[in-house]
GROMACS .gro file of C-alpha atoms in nm:
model
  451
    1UNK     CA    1  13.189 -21.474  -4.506
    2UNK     CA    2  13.135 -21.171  -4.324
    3UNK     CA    3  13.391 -21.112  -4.057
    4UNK     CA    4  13.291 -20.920  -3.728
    5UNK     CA    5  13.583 -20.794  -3.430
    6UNK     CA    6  13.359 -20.785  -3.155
    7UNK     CA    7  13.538 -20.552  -2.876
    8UNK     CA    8  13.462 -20.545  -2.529
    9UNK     CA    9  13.081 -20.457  -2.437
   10UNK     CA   10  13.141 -20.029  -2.342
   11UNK     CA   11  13.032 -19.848  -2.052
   12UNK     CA   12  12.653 -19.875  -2.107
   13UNK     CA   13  12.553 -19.576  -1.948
   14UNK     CA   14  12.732 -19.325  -2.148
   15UNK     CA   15  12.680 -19.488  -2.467
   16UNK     CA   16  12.278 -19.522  -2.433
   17UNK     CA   17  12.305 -19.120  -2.282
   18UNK     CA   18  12.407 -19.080  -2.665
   19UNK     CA   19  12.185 -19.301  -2.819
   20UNK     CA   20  11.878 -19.142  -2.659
   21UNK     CA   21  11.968 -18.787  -2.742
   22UNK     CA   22  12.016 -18.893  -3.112
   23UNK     CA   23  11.655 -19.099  -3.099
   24UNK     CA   24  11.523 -18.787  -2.896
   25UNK     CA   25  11.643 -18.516  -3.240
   26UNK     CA   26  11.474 -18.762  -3.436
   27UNK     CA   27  11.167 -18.824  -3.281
   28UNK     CA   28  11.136 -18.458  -3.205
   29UNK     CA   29  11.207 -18.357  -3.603
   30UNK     CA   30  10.893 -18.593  -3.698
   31UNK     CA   31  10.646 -18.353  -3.495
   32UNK     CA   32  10.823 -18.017  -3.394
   33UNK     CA   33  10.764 -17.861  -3.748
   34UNK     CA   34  10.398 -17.899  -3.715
   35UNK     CA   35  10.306 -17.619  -3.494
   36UNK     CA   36  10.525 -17.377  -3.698
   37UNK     CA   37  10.391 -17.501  -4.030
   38UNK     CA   38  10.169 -17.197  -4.084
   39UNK     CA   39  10.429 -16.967  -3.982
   40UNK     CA   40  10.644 -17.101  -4.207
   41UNK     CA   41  10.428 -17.074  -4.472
   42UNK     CA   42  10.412 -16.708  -4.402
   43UNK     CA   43  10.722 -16.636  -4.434
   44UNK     CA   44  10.883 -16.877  -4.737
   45UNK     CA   45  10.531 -16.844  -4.930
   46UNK     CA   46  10.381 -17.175  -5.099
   47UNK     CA   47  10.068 -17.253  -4.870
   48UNK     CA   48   9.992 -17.508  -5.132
   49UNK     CA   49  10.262 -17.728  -5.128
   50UNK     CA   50  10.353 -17.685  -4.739
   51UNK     CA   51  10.262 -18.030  -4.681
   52UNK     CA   52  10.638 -18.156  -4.856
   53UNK     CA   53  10.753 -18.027  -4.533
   54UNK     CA   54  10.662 -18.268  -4.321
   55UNK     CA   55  10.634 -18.562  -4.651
   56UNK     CA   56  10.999 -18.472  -4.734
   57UNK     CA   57  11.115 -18.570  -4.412
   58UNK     CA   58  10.877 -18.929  -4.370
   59UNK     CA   59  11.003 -19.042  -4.708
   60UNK     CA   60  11.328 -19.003  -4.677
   61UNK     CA   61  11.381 -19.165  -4.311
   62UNK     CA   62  11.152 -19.449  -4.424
   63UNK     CA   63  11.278 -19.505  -4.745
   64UNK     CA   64  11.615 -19.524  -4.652
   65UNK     CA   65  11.575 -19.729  -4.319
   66UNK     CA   66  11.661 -20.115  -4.486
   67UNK     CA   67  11.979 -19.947  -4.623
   68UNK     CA   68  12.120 -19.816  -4.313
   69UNK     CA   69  12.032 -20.168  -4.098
   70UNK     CA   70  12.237 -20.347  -4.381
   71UNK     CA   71  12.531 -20.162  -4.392
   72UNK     CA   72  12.559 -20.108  -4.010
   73UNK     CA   73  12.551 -20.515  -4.057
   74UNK     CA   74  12.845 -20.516  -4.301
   75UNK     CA   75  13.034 -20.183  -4.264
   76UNK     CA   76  13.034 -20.117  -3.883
   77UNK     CA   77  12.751 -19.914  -3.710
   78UNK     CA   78  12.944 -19.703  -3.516
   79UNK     CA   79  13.079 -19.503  -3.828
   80UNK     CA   80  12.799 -19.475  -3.980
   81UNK     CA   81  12.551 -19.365  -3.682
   82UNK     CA   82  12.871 -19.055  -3.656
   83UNK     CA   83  12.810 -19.024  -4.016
   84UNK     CA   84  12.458 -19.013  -4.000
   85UNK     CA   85  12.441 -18.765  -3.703
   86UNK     CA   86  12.672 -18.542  -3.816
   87UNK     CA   87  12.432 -18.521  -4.170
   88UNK     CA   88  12.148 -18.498  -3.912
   89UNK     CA   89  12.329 -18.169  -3.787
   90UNK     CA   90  12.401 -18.038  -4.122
   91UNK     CA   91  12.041 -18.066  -4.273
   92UNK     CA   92  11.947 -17.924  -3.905
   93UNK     CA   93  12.124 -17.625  -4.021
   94UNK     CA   94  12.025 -17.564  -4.374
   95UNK     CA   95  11.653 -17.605  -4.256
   96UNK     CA   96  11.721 -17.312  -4.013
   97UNK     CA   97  11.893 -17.110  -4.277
   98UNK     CA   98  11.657 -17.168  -4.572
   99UNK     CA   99  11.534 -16.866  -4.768
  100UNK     CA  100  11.260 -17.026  -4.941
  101UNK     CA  101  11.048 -17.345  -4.953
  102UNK     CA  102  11.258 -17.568  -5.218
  103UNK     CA  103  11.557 -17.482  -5.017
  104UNK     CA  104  11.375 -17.623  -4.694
  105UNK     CA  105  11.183 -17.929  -4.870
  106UNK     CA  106  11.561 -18.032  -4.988
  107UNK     CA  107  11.682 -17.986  -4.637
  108UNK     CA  108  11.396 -18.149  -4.489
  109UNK     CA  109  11.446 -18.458  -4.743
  110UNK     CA  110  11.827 -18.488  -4.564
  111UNK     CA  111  11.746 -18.452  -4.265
  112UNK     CA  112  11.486 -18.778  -4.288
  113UNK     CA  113  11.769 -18.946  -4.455
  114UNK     CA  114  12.047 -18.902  -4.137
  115UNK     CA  115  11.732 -18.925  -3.913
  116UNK     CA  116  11.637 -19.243  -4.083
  117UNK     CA  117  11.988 -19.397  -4.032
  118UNK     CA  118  11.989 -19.243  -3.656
  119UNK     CA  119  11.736 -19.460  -3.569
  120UNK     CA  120  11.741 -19.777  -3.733
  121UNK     CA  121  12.144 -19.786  -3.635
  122UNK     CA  122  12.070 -19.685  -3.262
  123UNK     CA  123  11.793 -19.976  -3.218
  124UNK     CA  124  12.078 -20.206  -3.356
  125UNK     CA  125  12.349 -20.090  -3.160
  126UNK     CA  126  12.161 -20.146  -2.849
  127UNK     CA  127  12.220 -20.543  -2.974
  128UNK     CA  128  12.618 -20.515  -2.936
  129UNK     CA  129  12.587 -20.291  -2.652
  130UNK     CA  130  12.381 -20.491  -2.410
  131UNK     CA  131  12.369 -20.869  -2.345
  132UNK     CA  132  12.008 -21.021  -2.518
  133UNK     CA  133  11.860 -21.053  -2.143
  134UNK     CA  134  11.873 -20.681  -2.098
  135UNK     CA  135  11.803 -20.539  -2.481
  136UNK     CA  136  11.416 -20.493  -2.393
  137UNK     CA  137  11.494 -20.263  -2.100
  138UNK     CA  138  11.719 -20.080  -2.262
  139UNK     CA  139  11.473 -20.116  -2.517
  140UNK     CA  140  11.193 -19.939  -2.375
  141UNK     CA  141  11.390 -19.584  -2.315
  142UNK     CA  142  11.381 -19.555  -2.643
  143UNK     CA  143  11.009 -19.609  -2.681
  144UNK     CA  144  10.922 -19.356  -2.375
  145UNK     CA  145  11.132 -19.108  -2.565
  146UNK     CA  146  10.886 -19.138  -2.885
  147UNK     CA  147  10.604 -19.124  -2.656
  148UNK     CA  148  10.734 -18.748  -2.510
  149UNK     CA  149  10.880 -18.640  -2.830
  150UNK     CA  150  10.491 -18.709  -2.965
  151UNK     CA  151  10.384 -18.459  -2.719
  152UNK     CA  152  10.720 -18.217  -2.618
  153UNK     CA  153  10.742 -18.190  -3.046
  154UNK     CA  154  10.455 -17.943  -3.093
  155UNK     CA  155  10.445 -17.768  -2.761
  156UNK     CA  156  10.827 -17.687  -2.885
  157UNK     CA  157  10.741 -17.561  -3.186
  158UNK     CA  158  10.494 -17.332  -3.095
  159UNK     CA  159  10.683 -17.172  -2.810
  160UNK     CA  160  11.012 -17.154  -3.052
  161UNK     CA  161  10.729 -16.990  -3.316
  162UNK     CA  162  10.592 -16.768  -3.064
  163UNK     CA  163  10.882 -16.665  -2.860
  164UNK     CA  164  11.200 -16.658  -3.131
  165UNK     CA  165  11.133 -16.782  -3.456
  166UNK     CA  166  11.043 -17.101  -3.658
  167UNK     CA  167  11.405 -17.143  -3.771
  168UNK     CA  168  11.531 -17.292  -3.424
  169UNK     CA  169  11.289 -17.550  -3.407
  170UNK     CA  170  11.588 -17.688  -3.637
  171UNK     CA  171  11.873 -17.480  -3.512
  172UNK     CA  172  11.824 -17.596  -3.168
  173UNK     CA  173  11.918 -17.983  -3.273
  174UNK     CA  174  12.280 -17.848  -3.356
  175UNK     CA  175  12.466 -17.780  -2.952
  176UNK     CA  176  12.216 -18.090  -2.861
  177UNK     CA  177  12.314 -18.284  -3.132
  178UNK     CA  178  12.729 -18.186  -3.098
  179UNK     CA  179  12.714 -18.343  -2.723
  180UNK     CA  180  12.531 -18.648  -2.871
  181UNK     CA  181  12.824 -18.696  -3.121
  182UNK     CA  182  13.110 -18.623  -2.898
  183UNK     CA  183  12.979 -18.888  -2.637
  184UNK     CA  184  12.911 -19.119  -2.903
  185UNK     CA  185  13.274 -19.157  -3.069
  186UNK     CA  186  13.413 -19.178  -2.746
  187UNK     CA  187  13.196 -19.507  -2.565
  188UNK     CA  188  13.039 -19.659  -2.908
  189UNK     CA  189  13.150 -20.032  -2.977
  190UNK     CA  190  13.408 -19.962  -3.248
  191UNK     CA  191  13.300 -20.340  -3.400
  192UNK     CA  192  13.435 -20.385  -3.770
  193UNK     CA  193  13.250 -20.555  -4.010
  194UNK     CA  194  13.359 -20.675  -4.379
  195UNK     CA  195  13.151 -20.664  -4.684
  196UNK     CA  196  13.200 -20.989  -4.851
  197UNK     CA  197  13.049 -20.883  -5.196
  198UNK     CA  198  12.895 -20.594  -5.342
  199UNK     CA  199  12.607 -20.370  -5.199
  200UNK     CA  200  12.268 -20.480  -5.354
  201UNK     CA  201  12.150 -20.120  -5.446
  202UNK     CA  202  11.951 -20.300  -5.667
  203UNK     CA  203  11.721 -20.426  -5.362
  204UNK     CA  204  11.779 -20.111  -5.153
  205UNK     CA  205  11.655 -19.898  -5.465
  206UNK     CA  206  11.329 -20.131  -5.505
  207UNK     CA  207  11.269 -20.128  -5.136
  208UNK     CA  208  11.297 -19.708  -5.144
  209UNK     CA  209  11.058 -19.687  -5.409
  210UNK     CA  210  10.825 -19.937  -5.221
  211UNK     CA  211  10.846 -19.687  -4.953
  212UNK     CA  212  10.827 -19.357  -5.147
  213UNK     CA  213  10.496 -19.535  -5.328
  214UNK     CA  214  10.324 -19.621  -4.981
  215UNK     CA  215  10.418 -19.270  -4.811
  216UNK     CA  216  10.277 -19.054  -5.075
  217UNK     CA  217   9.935 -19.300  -5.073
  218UNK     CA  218   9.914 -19.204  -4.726
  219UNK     CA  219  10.022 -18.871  -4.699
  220UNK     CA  220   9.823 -18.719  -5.012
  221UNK     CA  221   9.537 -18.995  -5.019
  222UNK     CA  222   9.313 -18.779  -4.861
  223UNK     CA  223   9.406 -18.455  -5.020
  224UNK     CA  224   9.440 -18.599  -5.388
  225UNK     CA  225   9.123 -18.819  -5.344
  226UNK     CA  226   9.182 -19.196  -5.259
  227UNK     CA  227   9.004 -19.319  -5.569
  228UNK     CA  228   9.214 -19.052  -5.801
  229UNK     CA  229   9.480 -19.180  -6.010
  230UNK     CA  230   9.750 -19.025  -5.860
  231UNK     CA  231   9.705 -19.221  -5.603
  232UNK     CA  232   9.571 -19.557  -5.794
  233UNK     CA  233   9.858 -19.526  -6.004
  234UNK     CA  234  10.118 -19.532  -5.688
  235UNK     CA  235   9.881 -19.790  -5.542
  236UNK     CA  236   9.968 -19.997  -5.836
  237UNK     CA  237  10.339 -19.911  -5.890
  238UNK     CA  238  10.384 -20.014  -5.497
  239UNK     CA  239  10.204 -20.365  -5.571
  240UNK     CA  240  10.451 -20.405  -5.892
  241UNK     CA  241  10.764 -20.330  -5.695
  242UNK     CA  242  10.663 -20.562  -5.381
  243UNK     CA  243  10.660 -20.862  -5.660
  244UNK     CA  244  10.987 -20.769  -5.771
  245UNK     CA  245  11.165 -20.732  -5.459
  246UNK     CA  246  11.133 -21.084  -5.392
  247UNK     CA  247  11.326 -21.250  -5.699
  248UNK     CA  248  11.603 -20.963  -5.709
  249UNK     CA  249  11.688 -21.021  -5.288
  250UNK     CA  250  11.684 -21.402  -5.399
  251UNK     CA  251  11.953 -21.317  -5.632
  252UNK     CA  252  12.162 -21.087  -5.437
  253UNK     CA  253  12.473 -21.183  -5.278
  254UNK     CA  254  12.455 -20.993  -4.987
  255UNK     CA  255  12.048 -20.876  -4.970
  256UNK     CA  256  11.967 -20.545  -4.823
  257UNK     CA  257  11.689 -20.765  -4.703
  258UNK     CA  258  11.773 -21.127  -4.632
  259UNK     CA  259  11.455 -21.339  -4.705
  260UNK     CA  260  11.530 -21.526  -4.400
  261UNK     CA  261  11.429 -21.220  -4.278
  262UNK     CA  262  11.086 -21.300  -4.458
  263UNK     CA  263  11.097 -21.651  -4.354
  264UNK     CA  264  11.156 -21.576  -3.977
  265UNK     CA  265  10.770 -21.629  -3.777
  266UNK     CA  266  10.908 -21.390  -3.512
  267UNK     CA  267  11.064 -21.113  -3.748
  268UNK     CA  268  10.720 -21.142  -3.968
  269UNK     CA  269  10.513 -21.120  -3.671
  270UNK     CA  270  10.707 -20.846  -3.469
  271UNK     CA  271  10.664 -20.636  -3.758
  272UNK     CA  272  10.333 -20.660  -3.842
  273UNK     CA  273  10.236 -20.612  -3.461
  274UNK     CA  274  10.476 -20.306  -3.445
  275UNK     CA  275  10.292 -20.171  -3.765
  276UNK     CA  276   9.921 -20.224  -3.595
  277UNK     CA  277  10.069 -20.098  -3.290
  278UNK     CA  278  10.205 -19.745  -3.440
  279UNK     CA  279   9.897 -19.759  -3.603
  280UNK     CA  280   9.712 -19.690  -3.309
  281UNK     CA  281   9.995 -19.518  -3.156
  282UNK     CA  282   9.996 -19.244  -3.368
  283UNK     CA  283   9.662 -19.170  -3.402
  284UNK     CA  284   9.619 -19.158  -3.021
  285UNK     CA  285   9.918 -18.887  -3.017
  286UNK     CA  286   9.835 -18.712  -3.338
  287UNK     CA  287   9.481 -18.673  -3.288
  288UNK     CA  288   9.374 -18.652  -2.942
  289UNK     CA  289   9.545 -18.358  -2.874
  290UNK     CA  290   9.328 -18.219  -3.140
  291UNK     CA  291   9.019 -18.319  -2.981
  292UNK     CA  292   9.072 -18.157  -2.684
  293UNK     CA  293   9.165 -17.829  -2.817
  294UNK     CA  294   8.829 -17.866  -3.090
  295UNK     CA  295   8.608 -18.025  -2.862
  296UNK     CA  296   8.744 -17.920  -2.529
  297UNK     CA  297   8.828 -17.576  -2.609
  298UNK     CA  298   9.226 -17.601  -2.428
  299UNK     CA  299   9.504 -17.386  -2.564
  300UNK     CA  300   9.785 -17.584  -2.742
  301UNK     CA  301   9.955 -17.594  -2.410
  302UNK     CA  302   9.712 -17.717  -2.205
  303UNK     CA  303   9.617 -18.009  -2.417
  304UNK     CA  304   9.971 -18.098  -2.393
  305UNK     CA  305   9.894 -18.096  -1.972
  306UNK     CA  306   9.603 -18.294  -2.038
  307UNK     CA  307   9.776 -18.526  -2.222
  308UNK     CA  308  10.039 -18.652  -1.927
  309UNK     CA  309   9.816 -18.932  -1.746
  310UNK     CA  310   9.875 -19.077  -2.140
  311UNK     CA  311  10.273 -19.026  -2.143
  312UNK     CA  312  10.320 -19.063  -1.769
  313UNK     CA  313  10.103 -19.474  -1.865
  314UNK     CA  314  10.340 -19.479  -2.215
  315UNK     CA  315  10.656 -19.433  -1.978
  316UNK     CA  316  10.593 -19.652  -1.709
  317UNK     CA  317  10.483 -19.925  -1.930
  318UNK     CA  318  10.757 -19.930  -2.157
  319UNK     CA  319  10.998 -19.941  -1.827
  320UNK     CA  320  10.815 -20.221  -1.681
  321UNK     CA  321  10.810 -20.380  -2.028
  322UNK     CA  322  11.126 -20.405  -2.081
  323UNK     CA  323  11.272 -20.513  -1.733
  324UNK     CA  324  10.992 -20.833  -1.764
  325UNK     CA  325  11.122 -20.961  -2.096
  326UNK     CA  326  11.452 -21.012  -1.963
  327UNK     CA  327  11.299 -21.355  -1.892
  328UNK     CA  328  11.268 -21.445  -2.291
  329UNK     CA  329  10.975 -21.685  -2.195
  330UNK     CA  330  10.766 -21.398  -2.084
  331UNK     CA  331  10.837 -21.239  -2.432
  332UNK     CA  332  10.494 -21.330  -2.589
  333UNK     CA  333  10.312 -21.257  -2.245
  334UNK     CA  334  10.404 -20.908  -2.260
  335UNK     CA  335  10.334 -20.839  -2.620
  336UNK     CA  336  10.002 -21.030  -2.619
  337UNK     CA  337   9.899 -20.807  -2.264
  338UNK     CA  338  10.032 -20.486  -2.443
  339UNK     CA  339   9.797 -20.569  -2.765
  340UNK     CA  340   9.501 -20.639  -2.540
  341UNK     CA  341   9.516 -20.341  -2.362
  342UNK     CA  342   9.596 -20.143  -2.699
  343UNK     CA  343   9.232 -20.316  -2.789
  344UNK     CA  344   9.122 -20.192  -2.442
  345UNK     CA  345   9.209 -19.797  -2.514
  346UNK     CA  346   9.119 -19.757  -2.832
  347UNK     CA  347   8.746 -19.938  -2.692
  348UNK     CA  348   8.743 -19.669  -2.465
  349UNK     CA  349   8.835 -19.358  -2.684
  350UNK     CA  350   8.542 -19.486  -2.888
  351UNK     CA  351   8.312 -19.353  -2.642
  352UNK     CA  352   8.458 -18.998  -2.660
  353UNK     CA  353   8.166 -18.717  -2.680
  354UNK     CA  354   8.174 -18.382  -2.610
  355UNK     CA  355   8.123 -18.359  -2.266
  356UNK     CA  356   8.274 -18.658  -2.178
  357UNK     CA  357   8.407 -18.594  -1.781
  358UNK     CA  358   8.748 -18.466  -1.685
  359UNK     CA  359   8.828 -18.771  -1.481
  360UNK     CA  360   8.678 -19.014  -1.715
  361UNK     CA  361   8.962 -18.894  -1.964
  362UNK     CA  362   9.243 -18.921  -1.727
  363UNK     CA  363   9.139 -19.318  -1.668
  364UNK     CA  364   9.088 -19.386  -2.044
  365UNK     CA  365   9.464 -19.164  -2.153
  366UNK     CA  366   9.616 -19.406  -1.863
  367UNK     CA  367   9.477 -19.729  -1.994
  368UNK     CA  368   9.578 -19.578  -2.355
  369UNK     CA  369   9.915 -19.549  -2.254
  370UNK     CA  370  10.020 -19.814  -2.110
  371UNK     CA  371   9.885 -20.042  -2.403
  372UNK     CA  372  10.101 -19.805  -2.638
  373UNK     CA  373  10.398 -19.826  -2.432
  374UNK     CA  374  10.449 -20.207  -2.419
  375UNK     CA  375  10.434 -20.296  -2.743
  376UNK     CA  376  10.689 -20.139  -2.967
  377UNK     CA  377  11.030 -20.182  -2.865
  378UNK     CA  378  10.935 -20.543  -2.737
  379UNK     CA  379  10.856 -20.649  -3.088
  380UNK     CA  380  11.157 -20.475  -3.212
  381UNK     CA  381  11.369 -20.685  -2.901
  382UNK     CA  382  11.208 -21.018  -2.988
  383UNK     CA  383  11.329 -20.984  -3.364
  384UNK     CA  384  11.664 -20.909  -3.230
  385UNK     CA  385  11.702 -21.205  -3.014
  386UNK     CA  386  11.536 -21.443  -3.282
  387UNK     CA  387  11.830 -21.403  -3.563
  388UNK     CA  388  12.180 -21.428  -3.544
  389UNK     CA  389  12.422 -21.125  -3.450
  390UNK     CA  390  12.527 -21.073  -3.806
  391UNK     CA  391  12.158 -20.927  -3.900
  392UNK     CA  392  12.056 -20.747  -3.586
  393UNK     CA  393  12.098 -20.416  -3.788
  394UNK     CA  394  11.829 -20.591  -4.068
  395UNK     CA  395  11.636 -20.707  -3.847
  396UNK     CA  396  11.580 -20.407  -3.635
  397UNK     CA  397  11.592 -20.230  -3.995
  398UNK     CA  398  11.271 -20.492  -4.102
  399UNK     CA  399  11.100 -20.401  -3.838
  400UNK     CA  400  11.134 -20.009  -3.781
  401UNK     CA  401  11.049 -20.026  -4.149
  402UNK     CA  402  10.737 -20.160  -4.034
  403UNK     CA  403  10.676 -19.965  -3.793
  404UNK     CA  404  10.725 -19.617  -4.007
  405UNK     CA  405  10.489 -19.756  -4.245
  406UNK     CA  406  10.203 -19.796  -3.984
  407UNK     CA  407  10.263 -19.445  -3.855
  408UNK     CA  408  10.179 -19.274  -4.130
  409UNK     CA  409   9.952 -19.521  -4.216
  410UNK     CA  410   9.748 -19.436  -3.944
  411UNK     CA  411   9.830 -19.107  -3.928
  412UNK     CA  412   9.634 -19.042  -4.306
  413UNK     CA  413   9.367 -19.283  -4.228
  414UNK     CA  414   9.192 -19.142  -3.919
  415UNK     CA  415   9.244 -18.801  -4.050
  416UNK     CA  416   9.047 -18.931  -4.328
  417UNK     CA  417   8.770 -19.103  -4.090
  418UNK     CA  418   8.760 -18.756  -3.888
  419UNK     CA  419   8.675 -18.606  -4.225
  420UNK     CA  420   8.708 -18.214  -4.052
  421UNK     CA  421   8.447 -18.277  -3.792
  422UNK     CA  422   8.674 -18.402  -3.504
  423UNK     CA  423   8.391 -18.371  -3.233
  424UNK     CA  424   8.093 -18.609  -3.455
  425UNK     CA  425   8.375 -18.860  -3.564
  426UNK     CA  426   8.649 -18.918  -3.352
  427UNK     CA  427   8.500 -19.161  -3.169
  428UNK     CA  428   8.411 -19.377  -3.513
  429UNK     CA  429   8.762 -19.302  -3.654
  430UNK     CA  430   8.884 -19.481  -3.342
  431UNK     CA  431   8.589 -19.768  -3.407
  432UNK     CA  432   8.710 -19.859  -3.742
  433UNK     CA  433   9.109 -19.899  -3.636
  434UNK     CA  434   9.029 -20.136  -3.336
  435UNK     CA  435   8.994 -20.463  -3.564
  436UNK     CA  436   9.331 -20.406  -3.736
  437UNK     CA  437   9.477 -20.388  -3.340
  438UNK     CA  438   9.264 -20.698  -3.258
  439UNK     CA  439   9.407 -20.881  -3.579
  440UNK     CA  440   9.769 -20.745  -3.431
  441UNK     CA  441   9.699 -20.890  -3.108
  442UNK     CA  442   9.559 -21.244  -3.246
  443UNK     CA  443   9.912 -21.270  -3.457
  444UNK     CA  444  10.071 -21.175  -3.135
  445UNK     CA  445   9.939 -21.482  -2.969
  446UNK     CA  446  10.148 -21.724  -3.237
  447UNK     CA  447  10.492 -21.546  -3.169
  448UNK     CA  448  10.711 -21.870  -3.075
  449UNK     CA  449  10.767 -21.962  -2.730
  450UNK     CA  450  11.123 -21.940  -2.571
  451UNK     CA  451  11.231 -22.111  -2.302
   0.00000   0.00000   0.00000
């Protein structure tokens, strides 16, 4: 058996100060480069293969994610969120000191590994920081923080790009990062927990591949050609890997991913509602920001202004959010509403057209945030409080997994449905995500009640 010390619960406030900051690096590290991408280019060379830049860093923090929620289950998460950090900080500074593009790819490629581990670890130890009542509050922080980082991430880069140079988009993380770390090892649970049997790398290396397979189809689909067999190929090589993961996690002593996991209604349905909710997450960030500067004709900056009624609805929501699910019976209200009003936005943002009034926008970025906001991190609590304390770290692994998957997922799609002409398409692109939301939000309504 697994043995756990569980110490006294730690000051909450410090702890979740660190916690944020770390999730905040992360966040930040998925969108910051992409402003500084051409600059970059510029001055490393290898236009062509600039895209690893931002792939490097996806497939390592998703491909890695079920590893780090198992071991924070067996080995502790408190050492290994300071180990995983401290990488985080290291690859921060190789990326800033890289003198040409292999050097930063490789850097990149560790950096989504600690960032990876960062995350996954700091949604889990939210469960042995705060009581069950008070995880989707705490929660939601976490989920307004993705929300800003969406929008601080490129603004960032630019003005880093513009004003002092591409490097400290990367350098920067370092002093941030050093408080994060020296707050952390001082209020972090120090909880101890006891492999009872080997490490199933077996499963973990299956699962990575899964996710290396399913990150390339989405991040070169559209560049390779979707029907090429590149992309067939890993299409195929995914399917063949999902079959076998199965069999070798019934096998394993100690799973990376538990199949109770599998056979858990509210883990399988908070993830597959957190994956149709990134889904249209991310393409709301991603995209409409480039609508307005196409269509709209905004600087960089300004779309980023434009773009508040959206965060200020994302931030509010996930507050609210969180402090209503404290009551576990109103768990399933609260996702079901967030879904529905997901459904609601993207309906709206369907009827985008150049032209389309000032304050018209404002009401349909409000309405778009707030259905954003509420769904994420109360999936991610309701899989938390539905399995025992022992696999917080795979649940909440399960689920970001999930989650990852969806953003990029959606990410590649609608940048395929915009096919280059953002004004004539965007509002289709936004037409032909809504029924994988409403199937999100129909799977929503069967999440078990609790009383």
């Amino acid at each position: 058996m697994t043995t756990l010390d569980v110490p006294a619960r730690p000051a909450v406030r410090p702890a979740m100060t660190a916690l944020v900051l770390a999730v905040l690096l992360a966040a930040l590290d998925q969108t910051i480069v992409s402003t500084a991408l051409p600059r970059i280019a510029g001055d490393l060379g290898g236009f062509r293969d600039i895209a690893w830049v931002t792939a490097s860093y996806l497939l390592a923090s998703t491909a890695a994610t079920p590893l780090w929620g198992k071991l924070g289950d067996m080995l502790g998460r408190k050492r290994l969120y300071l180990v995983a950090t401290t990488a985080f900080l290291v690859a921060s500074a190789l990326c800033g000191l890289a003198q040409d593009l292999p050097q930063l790819v490789a850097a990149r490629a560790l950096q989504g590994l600690a960032g990876g581990g960062m995350i996954v670890l700091t949604f889990a130890l939210v469960g042995d920081i705060v009581a069950p009542e008070d995880r989707g509050r705490y929660q939601g922080r976490f989920g307004s923080v993705y929300g800003v980082a969406s929008i601080a991430g490129p603004l960032l880069g630019g003005l880093f790009t513009d004003e002092l140079s591409w490097r400290w988009a990367f350098l920067v993380n370092v002093p941030v990062g050093l408080v994060a770390v020296a707050i952390a090892a001082r209020h972090l649970p120090a909880a101890v927990r006891r492999p009872a049997a080997r490490i199933d790398y077996l499963g973990a290396g299956l699962l990575a591949a899964t996710a290396t397979a399913l990150i390339l189809i989405t991040t070169f689909g559209e560049r390779w050609g979707w029907a090429s067999p590149g992309i067939l190929g890993l299409a195929a090589t995914a399917v063949v890997l999902i079959a076998l993961v199965i069999p070798v996690e019934r096998r394993a002593v100690a799973p990376v991913l538990p199949l109770s996991m599998l056979t858990s209604r509210t883990v399988v349905i908070a993830s597959v509602v957190g994956f149709a909710a990134n889904v249209a997450m991310f393409s709301v960030l991603v995209y409409l920001p480039t609508y307005l500067q196409v269509v709209d004709g905004v600087s960089a900056t300004l779309s980023g202004v434009h773009m508040l009624p959206l965060v200020i609805g994302l931030v509010v929501s996930q507050s609210l959010a969180g402090r209503w699910i404290a009551n576990p019976a109103r768990v399933r209200v609260v996702l079901v509403s967030g879904m529905v009003l997901n459904v609601a936005g993207l309906v709206l943002l369907s009827t985008l057209a150049p032209g389309t009034a000032q304050f018209v926008l404002v009401l349909y970025f409000l309405v778009t945030g707030v259905g954003v906001g509420m769904v994420p991190m109360v999936a991610l609590t309701a899989a938390q409080n539905a399995v025992p304390a022992a696999d917080i770290g795979a649940a909440s692994a399960v689920v970001t997994f999930a989650r990852s998957i969806g953003a990029a997922f959606g990410v590649a799609v609608f940048g395929t449905l915009l096919g280059g002409d953002v004004a004539g398409n965007i509002g289709g692109a936004f037409r032909w995500i809504t029924p994988l939301v409403v199937l999100g939000t129909l799977l929503a309504l069967l999440l078990p009640r609790r009383r």
